[in-house]
JSON list of C-alpha atoms and ligand atoms in Angstrom, two decimals:
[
{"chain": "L", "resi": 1, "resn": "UNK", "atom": "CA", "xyz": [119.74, 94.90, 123.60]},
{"chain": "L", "resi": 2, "resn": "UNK", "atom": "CA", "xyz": [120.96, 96.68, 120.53]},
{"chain": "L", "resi": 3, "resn": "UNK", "atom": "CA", "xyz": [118.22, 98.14, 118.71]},
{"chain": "L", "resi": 4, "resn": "UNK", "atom": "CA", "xyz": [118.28, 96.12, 115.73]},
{"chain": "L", "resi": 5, "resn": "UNK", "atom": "CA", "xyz": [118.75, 93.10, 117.31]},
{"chain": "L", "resi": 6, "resn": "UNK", "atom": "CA", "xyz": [115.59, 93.77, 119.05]},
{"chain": "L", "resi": 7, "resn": "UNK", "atom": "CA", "xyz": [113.94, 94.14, 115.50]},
{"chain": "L", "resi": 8, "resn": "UNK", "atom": "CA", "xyz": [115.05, 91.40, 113.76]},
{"chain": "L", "resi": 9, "resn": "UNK", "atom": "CA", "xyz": [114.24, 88.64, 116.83]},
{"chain": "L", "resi": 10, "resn": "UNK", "atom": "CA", "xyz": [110.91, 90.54, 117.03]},
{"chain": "L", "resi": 11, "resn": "UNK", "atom": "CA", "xyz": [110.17, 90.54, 113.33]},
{"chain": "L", "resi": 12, "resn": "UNK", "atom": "CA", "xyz": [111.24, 86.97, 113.34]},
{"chain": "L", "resi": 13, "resn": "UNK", "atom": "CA", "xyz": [108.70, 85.93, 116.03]},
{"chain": "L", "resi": 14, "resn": "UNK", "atom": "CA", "xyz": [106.14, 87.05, 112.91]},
{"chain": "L", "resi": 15, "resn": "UNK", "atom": "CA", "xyz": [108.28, 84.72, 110.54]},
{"chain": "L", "resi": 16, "resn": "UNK", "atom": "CA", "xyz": [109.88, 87.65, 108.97]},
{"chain": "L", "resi": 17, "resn": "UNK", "atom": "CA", "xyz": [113.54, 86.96, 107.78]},
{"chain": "L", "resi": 18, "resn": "UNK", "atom": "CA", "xyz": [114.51, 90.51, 108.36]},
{"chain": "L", "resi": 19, "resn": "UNK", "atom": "CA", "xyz": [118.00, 91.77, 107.39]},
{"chain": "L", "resi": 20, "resn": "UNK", "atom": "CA", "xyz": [120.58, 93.78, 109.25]},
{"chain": "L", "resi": 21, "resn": "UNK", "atom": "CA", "xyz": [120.28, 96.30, 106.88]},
{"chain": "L", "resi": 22, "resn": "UNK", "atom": "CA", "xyz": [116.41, 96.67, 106.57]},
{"chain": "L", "resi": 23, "resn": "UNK", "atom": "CA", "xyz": [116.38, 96.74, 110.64]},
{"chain": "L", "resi": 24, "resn": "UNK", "atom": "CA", "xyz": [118.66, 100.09, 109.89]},
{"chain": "L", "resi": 25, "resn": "UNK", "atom": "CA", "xyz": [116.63, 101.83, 107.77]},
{"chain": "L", "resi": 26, "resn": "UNK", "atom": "CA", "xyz": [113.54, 100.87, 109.77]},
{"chain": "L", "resi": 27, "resn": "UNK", "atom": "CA", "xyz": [115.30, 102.74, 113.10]},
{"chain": "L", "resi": 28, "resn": "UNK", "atom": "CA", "xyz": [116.25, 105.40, 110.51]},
{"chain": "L", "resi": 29, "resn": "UNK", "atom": "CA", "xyz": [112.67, 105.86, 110.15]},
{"chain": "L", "resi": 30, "resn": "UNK", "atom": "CA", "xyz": [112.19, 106.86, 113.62]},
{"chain": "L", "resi": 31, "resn": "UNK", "atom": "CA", "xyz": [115.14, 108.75, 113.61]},
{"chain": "L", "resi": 32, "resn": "UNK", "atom": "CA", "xyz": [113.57, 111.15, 110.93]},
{"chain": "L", "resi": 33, "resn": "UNK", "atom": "CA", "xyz": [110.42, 110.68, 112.62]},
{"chain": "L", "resi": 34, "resn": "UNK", "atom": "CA", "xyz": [112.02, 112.11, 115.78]},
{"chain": "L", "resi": 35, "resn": "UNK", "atom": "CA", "xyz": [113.45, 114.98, 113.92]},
{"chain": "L", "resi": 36, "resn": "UNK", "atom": "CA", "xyz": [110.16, 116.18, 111.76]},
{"chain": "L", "resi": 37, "resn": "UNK", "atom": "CA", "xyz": [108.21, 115.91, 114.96]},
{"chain": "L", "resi": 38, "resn": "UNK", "atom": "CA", "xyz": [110.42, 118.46, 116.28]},
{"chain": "L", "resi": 39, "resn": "UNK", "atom": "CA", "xyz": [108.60, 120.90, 113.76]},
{"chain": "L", "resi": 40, "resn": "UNK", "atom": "CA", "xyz": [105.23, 119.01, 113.31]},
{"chain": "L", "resi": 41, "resn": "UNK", "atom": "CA", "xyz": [103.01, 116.99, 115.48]},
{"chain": "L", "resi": 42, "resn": "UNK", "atom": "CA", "xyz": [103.36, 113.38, 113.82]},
{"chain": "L", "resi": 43, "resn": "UNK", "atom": "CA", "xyz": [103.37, 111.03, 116.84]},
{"chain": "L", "resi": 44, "resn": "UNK", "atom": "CA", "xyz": [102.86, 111.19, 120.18]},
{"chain": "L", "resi": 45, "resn": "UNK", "atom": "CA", "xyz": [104.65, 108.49, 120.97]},
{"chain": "L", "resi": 46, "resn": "UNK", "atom": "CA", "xyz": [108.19, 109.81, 121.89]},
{"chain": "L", "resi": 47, "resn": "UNK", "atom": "CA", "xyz": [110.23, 107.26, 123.52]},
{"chain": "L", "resi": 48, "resn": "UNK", "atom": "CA", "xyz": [112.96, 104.74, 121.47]},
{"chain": "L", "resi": 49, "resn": "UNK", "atom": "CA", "xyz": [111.40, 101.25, 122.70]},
{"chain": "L", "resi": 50, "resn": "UNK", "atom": "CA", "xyz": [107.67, 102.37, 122.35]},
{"chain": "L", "resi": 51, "resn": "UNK", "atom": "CA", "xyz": [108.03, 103.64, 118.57]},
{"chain": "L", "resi": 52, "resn": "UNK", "atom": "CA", "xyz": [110.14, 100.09, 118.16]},
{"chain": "L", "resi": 53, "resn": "UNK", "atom": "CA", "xyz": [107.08, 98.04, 119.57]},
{"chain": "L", "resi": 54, "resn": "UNK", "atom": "CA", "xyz": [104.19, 100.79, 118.52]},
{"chain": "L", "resi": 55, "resn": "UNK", "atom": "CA", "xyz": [104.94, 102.06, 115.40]},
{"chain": "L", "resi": 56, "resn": "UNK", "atom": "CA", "xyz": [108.24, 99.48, 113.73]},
{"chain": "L", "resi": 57, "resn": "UNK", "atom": "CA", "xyz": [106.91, 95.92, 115.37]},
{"chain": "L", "resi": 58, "resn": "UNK", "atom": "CA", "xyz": [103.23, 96.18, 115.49]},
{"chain": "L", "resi": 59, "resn": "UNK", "atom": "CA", "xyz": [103.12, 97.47, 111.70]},
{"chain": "L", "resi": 60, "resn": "UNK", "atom": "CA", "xyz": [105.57, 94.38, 110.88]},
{"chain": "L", "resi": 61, "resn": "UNK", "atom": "CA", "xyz": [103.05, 91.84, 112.22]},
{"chain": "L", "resi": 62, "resn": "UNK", "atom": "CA", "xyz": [100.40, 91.87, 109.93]},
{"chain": "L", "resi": 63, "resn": "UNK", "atom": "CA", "xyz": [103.09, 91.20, 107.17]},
{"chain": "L", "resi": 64, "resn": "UNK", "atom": "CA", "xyz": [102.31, 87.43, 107.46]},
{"chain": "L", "resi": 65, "resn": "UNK", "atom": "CA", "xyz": [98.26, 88.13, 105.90]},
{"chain": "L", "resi": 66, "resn": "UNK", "atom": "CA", "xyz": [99.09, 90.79, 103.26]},
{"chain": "L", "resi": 67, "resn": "UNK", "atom": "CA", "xyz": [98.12, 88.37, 99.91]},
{"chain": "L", "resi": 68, "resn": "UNK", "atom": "CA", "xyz": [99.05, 90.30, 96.58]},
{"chain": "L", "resi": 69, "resn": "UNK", "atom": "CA", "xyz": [101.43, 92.78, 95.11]},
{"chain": "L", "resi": 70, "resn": "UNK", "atom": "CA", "xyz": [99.47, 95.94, 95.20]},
{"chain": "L", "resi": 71, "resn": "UNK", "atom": "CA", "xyz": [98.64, 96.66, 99.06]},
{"chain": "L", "resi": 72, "resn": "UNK", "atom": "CA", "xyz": [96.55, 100.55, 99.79]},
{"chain": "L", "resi": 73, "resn": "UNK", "atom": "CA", "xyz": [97.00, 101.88, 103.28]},
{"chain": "L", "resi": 74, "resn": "UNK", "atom": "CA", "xyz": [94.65, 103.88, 104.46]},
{"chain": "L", "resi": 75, "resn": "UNK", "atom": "CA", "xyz": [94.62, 106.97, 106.42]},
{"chain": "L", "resi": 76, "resn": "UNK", "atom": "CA", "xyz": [98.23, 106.46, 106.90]},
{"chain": "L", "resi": 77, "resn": "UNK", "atom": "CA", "xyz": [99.31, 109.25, 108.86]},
{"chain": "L", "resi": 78, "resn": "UNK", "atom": "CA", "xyz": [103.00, 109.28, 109.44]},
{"chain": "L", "resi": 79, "resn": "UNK", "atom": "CA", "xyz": [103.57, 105.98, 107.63]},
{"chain": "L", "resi": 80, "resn": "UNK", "atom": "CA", "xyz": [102.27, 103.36, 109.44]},
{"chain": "L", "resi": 81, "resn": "UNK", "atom": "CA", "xyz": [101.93, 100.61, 108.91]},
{"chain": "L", "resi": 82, "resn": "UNK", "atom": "CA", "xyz": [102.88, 101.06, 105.35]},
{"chain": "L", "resi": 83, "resn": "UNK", "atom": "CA", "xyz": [106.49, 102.39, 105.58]},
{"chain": "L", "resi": 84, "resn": "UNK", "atom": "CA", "xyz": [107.57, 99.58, 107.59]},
{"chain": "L", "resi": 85, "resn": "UNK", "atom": "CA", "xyz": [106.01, 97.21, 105.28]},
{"chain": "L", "resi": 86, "resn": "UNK", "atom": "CA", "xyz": [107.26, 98.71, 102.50]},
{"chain": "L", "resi": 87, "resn": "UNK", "atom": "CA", "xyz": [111.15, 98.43, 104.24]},
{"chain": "L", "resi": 88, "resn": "UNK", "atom": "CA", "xyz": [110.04, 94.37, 105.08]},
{"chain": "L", "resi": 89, "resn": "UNK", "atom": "CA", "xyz": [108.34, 93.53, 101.45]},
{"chain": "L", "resi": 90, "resn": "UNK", "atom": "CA", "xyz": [110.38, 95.14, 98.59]},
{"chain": "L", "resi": 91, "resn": "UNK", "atom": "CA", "xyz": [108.60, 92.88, 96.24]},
{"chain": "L", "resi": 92, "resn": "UNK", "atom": "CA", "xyz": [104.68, 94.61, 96.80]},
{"chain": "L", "resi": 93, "resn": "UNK", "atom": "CA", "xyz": [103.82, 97.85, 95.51]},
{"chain": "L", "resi": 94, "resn": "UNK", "atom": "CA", "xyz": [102.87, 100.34, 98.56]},
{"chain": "L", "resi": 95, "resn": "UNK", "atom": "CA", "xyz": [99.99, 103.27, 98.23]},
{"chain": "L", "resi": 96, "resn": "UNK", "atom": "CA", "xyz": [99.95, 105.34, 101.82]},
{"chain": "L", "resi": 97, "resn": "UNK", "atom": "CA", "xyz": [96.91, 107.55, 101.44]},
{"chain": "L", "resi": 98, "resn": "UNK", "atom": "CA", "xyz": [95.67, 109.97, 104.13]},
{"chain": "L", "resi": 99, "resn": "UNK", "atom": "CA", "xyz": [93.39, 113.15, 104.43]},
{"chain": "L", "resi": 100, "resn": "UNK", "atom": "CA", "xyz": [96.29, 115.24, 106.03]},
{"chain": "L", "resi": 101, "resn": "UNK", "atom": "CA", "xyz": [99.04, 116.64, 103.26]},
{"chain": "L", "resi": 102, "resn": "UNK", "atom": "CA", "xyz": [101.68, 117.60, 106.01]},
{"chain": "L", "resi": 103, "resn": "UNK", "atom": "CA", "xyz": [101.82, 113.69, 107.08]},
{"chain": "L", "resi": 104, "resn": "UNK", "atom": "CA", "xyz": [102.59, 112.15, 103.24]},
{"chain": "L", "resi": 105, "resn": "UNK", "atom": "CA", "xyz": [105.24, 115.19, 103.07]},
{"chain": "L", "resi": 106, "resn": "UNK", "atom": "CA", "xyz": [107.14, 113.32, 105.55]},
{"chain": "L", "resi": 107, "resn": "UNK", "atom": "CA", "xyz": [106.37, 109.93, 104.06]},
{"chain": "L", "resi": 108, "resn": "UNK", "atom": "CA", "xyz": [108.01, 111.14, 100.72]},
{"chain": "L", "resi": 109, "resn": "UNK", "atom": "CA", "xyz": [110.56, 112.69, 102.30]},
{"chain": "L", "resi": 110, "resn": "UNK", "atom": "CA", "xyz": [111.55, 109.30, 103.93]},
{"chain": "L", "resi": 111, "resn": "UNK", "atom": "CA", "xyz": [111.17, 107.13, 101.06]},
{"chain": "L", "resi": 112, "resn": "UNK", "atom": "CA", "xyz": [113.18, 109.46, 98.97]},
{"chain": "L", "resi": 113, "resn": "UNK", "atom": "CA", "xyz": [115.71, 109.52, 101.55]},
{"chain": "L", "resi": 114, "resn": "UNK", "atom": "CA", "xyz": [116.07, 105.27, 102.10]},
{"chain": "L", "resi": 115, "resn": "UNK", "atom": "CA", "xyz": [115.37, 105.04, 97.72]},
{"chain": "L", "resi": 116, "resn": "UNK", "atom": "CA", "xyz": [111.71, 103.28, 98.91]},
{"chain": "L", "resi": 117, "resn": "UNK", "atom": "CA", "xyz": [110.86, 102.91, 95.08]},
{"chain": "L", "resi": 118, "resn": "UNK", "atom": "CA", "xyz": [107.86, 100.70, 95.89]},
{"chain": "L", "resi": 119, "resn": "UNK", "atom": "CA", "xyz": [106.05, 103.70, 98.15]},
{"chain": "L", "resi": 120, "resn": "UNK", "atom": "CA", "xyz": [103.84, 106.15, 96.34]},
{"chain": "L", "resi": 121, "resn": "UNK", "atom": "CA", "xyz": [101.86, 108.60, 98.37]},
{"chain": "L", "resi": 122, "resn": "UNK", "atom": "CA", "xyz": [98.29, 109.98, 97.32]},
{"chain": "L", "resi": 123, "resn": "UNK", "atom": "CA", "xyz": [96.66, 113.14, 99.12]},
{"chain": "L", "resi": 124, "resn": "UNK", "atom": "CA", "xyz": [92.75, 112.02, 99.33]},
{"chain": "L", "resi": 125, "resn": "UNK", "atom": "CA", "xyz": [89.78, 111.28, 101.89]},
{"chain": "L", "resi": 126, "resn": "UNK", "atom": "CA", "xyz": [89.52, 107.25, 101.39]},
{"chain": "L", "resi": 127, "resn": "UNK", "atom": "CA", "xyz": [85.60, 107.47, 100.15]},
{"chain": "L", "resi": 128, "resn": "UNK", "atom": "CA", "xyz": [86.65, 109.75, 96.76]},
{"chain": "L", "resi": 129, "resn": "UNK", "atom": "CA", "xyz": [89.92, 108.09, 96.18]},
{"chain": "L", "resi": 130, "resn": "UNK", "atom": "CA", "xyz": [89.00, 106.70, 92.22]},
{"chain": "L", "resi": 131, "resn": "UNK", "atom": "CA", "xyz": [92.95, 104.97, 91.92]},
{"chain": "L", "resi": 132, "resn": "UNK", "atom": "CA", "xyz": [93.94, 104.01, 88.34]},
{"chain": "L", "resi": 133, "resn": "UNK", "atom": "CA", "xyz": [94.19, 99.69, 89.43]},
{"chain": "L", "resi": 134, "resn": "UNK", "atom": "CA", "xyz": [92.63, 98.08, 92.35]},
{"chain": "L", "resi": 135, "resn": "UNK", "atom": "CA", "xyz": [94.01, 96.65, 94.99]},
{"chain": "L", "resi": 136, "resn": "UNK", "atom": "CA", "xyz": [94.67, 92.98, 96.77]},
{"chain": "L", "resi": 137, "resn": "UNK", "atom": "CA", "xyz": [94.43, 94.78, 100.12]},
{"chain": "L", "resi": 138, "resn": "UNK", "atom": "CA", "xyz": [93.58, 97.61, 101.66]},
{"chain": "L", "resi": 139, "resn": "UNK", "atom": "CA", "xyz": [94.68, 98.03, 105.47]},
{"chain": "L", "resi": 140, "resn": "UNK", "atom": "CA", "xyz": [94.13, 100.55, 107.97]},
{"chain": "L", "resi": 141, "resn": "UNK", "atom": "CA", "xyz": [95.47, 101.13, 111.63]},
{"chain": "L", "resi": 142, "resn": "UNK", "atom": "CA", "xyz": [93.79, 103.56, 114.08]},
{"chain": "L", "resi": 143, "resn": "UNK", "atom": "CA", "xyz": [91.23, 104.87, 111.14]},
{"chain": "L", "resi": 144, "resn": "UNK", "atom": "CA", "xyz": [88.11, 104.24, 113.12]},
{"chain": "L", "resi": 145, "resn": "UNK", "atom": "CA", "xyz": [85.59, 101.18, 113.23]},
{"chain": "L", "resi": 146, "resn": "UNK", "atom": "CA", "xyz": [85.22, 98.78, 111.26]},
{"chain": "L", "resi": 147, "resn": "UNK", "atom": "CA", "xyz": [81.63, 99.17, 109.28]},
{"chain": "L", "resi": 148, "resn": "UNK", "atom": "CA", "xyz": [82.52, 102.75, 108.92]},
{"chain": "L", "resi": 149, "resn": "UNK", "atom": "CA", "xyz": [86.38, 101.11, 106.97]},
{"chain": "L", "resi": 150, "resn": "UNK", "atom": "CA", "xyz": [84.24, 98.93, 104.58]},
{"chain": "L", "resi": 151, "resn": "UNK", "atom": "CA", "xyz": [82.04, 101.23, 103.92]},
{"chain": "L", "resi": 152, "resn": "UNK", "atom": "CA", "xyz": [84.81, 103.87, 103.02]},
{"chain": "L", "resi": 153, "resn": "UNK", "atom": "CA", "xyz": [87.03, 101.35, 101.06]},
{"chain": "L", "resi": 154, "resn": "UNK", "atom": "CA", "xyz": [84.97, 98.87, 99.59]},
{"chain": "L", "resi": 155, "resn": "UNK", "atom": "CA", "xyz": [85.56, 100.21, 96.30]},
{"chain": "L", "resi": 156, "resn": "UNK", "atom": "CA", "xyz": [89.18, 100.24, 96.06]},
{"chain": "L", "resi": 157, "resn": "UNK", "atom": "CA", "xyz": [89.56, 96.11, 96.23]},
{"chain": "L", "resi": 158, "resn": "UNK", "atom": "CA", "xyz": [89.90, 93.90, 93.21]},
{"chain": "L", "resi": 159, "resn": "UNK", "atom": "CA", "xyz": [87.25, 91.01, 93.58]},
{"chain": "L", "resi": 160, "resn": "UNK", "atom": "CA", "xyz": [88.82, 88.37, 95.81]},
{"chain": "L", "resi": 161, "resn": "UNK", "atom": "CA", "xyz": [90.46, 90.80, 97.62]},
{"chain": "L", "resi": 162, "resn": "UNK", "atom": "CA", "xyz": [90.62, 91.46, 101.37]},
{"chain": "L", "resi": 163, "resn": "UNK", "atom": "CA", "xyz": [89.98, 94.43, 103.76]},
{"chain": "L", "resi": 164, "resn": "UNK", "atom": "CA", "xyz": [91.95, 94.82, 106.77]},
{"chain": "L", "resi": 165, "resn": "UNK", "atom": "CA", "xyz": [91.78, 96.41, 109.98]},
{"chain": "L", "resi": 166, "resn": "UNK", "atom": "CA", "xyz": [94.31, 96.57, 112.51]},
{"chain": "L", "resi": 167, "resn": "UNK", "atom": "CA", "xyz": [92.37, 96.73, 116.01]},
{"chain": "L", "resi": 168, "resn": "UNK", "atom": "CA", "xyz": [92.98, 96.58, 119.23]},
{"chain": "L", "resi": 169, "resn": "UNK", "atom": "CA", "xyz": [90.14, 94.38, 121.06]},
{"chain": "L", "resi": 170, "resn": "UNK", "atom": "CA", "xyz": [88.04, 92.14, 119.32]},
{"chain": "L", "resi": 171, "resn": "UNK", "atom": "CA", "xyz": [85.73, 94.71, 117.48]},
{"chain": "L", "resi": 172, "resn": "UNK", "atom": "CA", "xyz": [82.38, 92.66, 117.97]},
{"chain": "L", "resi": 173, "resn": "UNK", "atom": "CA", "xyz": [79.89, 95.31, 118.09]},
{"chain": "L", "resi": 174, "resn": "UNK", "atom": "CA", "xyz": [81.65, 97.30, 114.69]},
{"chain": "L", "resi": 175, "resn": "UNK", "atom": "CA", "xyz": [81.66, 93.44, 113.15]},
{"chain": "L", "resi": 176, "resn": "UNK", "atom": "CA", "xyz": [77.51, 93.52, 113.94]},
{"chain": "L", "resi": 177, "resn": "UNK", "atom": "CA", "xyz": [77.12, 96.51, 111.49]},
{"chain": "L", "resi": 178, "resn": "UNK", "atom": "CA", "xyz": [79.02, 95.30, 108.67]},
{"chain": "L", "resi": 179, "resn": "UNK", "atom": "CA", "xyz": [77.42, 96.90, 105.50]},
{"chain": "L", "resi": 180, "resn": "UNK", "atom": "CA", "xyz": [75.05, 94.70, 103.28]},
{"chain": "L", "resi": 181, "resn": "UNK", "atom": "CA", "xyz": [77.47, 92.70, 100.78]},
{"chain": "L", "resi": 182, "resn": "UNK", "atom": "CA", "xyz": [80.67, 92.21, 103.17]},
{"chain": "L", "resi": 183, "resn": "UNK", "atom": "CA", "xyz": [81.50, 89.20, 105.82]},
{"chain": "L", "resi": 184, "resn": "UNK", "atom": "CA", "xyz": [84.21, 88.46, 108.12]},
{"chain": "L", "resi": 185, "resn": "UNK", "atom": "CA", "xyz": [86.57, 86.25, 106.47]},
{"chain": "L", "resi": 186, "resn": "UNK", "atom": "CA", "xyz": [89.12, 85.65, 109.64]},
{"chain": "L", "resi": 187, "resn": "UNK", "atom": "CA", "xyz": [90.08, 87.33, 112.95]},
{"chain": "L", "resi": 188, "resn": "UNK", "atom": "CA", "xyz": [93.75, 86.42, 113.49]},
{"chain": "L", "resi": 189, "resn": "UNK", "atom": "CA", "xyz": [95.34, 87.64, 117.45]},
{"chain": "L", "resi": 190, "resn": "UNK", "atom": "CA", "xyz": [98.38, 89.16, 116.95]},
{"chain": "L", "resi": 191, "resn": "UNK", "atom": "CA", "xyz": [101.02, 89.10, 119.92]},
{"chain": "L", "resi": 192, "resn": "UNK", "atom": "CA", "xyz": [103.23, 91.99, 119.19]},
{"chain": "L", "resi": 193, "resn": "UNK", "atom": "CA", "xyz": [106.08, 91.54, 120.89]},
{"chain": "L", "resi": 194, "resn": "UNK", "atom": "CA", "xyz": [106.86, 93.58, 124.20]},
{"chain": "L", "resi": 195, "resn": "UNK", "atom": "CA", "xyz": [103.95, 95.02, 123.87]},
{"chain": "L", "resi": 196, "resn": "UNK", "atom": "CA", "xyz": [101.28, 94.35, 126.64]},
{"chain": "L", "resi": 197, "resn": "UNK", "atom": "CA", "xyz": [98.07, 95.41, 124.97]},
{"chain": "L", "resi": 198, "resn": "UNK", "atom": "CA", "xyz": [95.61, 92.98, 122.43]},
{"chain": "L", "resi": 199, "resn": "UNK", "atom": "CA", "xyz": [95.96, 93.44, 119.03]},
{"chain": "L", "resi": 200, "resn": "UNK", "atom": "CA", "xyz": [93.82, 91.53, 116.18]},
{"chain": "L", "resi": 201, "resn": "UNK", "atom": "CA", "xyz": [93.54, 91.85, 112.44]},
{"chain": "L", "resi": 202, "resn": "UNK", "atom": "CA", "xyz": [90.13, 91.91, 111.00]},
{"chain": "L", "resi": 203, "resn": "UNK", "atom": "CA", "xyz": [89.94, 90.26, 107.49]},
{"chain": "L", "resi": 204, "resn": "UNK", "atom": "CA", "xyz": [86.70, 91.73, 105.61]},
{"chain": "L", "resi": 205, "resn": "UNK", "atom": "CA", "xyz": [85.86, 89.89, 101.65]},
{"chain": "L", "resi": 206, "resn": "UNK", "atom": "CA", "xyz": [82.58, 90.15, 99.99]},
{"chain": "L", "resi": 207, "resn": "UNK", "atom": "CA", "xyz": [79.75, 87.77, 100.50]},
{"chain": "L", "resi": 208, "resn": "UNK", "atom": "CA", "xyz": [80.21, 86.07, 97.75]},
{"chain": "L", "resi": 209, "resn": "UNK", "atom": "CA", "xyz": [83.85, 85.41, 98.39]},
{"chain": "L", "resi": 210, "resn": "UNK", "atom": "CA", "xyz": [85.50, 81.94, 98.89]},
{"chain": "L", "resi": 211, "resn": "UNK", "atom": "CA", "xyz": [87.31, 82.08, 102.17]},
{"chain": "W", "resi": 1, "resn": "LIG", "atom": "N1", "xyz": [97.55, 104.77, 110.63]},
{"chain": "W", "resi": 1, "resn": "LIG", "atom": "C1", "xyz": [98.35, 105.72, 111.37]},
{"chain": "W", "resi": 1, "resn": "LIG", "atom": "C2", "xyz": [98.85, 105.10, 112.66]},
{"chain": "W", "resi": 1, "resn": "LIG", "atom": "O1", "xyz": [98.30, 104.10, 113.10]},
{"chain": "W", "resi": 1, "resn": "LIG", "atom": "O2", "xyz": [99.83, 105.64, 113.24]},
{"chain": "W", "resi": 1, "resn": "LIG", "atom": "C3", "xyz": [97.60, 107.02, 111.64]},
{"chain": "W", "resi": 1, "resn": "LIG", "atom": "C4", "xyz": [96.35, 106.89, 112.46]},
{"chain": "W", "resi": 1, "resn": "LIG", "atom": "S1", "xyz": [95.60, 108.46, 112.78]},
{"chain": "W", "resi": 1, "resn": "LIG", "atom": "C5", "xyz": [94.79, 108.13, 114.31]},
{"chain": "W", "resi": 1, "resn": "LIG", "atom": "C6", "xyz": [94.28, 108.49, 111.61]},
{"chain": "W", "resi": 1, "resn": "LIG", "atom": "C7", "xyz": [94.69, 109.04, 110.26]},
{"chain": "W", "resi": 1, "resn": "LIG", "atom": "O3", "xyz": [93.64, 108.82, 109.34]},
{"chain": "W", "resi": 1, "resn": "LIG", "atom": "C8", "xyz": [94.99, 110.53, 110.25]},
{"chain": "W", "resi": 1, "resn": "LIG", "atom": "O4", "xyz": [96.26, 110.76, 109.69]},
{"chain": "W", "resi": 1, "resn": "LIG", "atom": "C9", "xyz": [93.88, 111.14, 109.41]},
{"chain": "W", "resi": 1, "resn": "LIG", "atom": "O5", "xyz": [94.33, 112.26, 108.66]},
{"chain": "W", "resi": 1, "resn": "LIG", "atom": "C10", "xyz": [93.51, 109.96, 108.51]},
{"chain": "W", "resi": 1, "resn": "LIG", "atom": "N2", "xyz": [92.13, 109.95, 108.03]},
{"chain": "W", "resi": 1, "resn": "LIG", "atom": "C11", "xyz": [90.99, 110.11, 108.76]},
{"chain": "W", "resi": 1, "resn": "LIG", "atom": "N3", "xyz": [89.91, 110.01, 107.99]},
{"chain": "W", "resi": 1, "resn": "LIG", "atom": "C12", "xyz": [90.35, 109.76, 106.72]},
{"chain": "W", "resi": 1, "resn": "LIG", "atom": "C13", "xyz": [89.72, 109.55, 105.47]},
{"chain": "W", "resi": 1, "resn": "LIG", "atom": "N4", "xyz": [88.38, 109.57, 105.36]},
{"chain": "W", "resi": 1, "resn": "LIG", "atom": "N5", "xyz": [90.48, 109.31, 104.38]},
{"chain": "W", "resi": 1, "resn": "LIG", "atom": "C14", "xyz": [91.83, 109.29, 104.48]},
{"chain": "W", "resi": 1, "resn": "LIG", "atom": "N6", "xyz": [92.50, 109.49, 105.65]},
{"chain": "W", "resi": 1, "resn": "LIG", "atom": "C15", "xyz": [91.77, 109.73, 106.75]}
]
């Protein structure tokens, strides 16, 4: 199946409505992905249709629980899951943080390249990151367990907002050492499609948060 086909029937599976266009840039993504980590170690996935279901599809399907216009993500790396996000939801602002500088170089370099006005990039270990405005969300993928996440990025979340972290299993035993002041507010199971793994999406919120 062509490529973007593949994208937009995957994304849609999610209930995303995404264009032909916005399935371009996304593979263009990879394509500059393929080409930086020619020079630096970005990914070590490698092949076309696991980057479409590991890094394009499984970003894409926690689009459905992202509430709010300003969205953080967290020890980004080379992008994801916010540059795909960012491609899917022009309308929400976008700030890709990580410890590494080499990975937001690339991350500028793309969104300067596909005009991604809504992705800004800030250098900074998540615990000392002081940002201007809070955030509705702050989501992470592959940035360790969960009590160690809340206790990291507590601070950066407007009240009412949400934490989220992209697992694979059901983290029960991270969910038992949640931090004083924090619940579970939903576990959602995400099937990502052609991919043959579990995924779920922790939502965190404060104790004293409606859910
Ligand atoms: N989220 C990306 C993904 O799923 O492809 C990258 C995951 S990678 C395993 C973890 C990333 O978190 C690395 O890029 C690392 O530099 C970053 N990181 C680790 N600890 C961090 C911290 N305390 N603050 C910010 N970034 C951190």
């Amino acid at each position: 199946m062509n490529p973007v086909t593949t994208l937009i029937e995957g994304a849609a599976k999610f209930g995303i409505a995404l264009s032909e266009s916005q399935g371009a840039r996304l593979l263009r993504v990879l394509d500059e992905l393929d080409d930086w980590n020619q020079r630096m170690n970005l990914t070590a996935i490698r092949e076309r249709p696991a980057q479409i279901t590991k890094h394009l599809l499984d970003s894409l399907s926690v689009q459905p629980f992202l509430r709010g216009e300003r969205i953080c993500d967290i020890g980004t790396g080379a992008g994801f899951p916010g540059i795909p996000l960012a491609i899917a939801c022009p309308e929400k602002h976008f700030t890709l943080v990580d410890s590494t500088a080499k990975k937001l170089k690339f991350i500028d370099h793309v969104a300067q390249l596909l005009e991604l006005a809504n992705i800004r990039t800030v250098h900074t270990r998540a615990e000392s990151y002081k940002p201007d405005e809070r955030f509705d969300a702050v989501l992470s993928r592959a940035v360790g367990p969960v009590d160690q996440f809340v206790k990291w990025t507590g601070h950066l979340i407007v009240g009412g907002g949400r934490l989220l972290a992209m697992k694979g299993r059901y983290p029960e035993d991270e969910l038992k050492k949640l931090p004083n002041g924090w619940k579970l507010a939903a576990v959602h199971r995400l099937e990502v499609p052609g991919l043959d793994e579990e995924r779920h999406l922790v939502e965190i919120c404060r104790s004293h948060d409606k859910i």
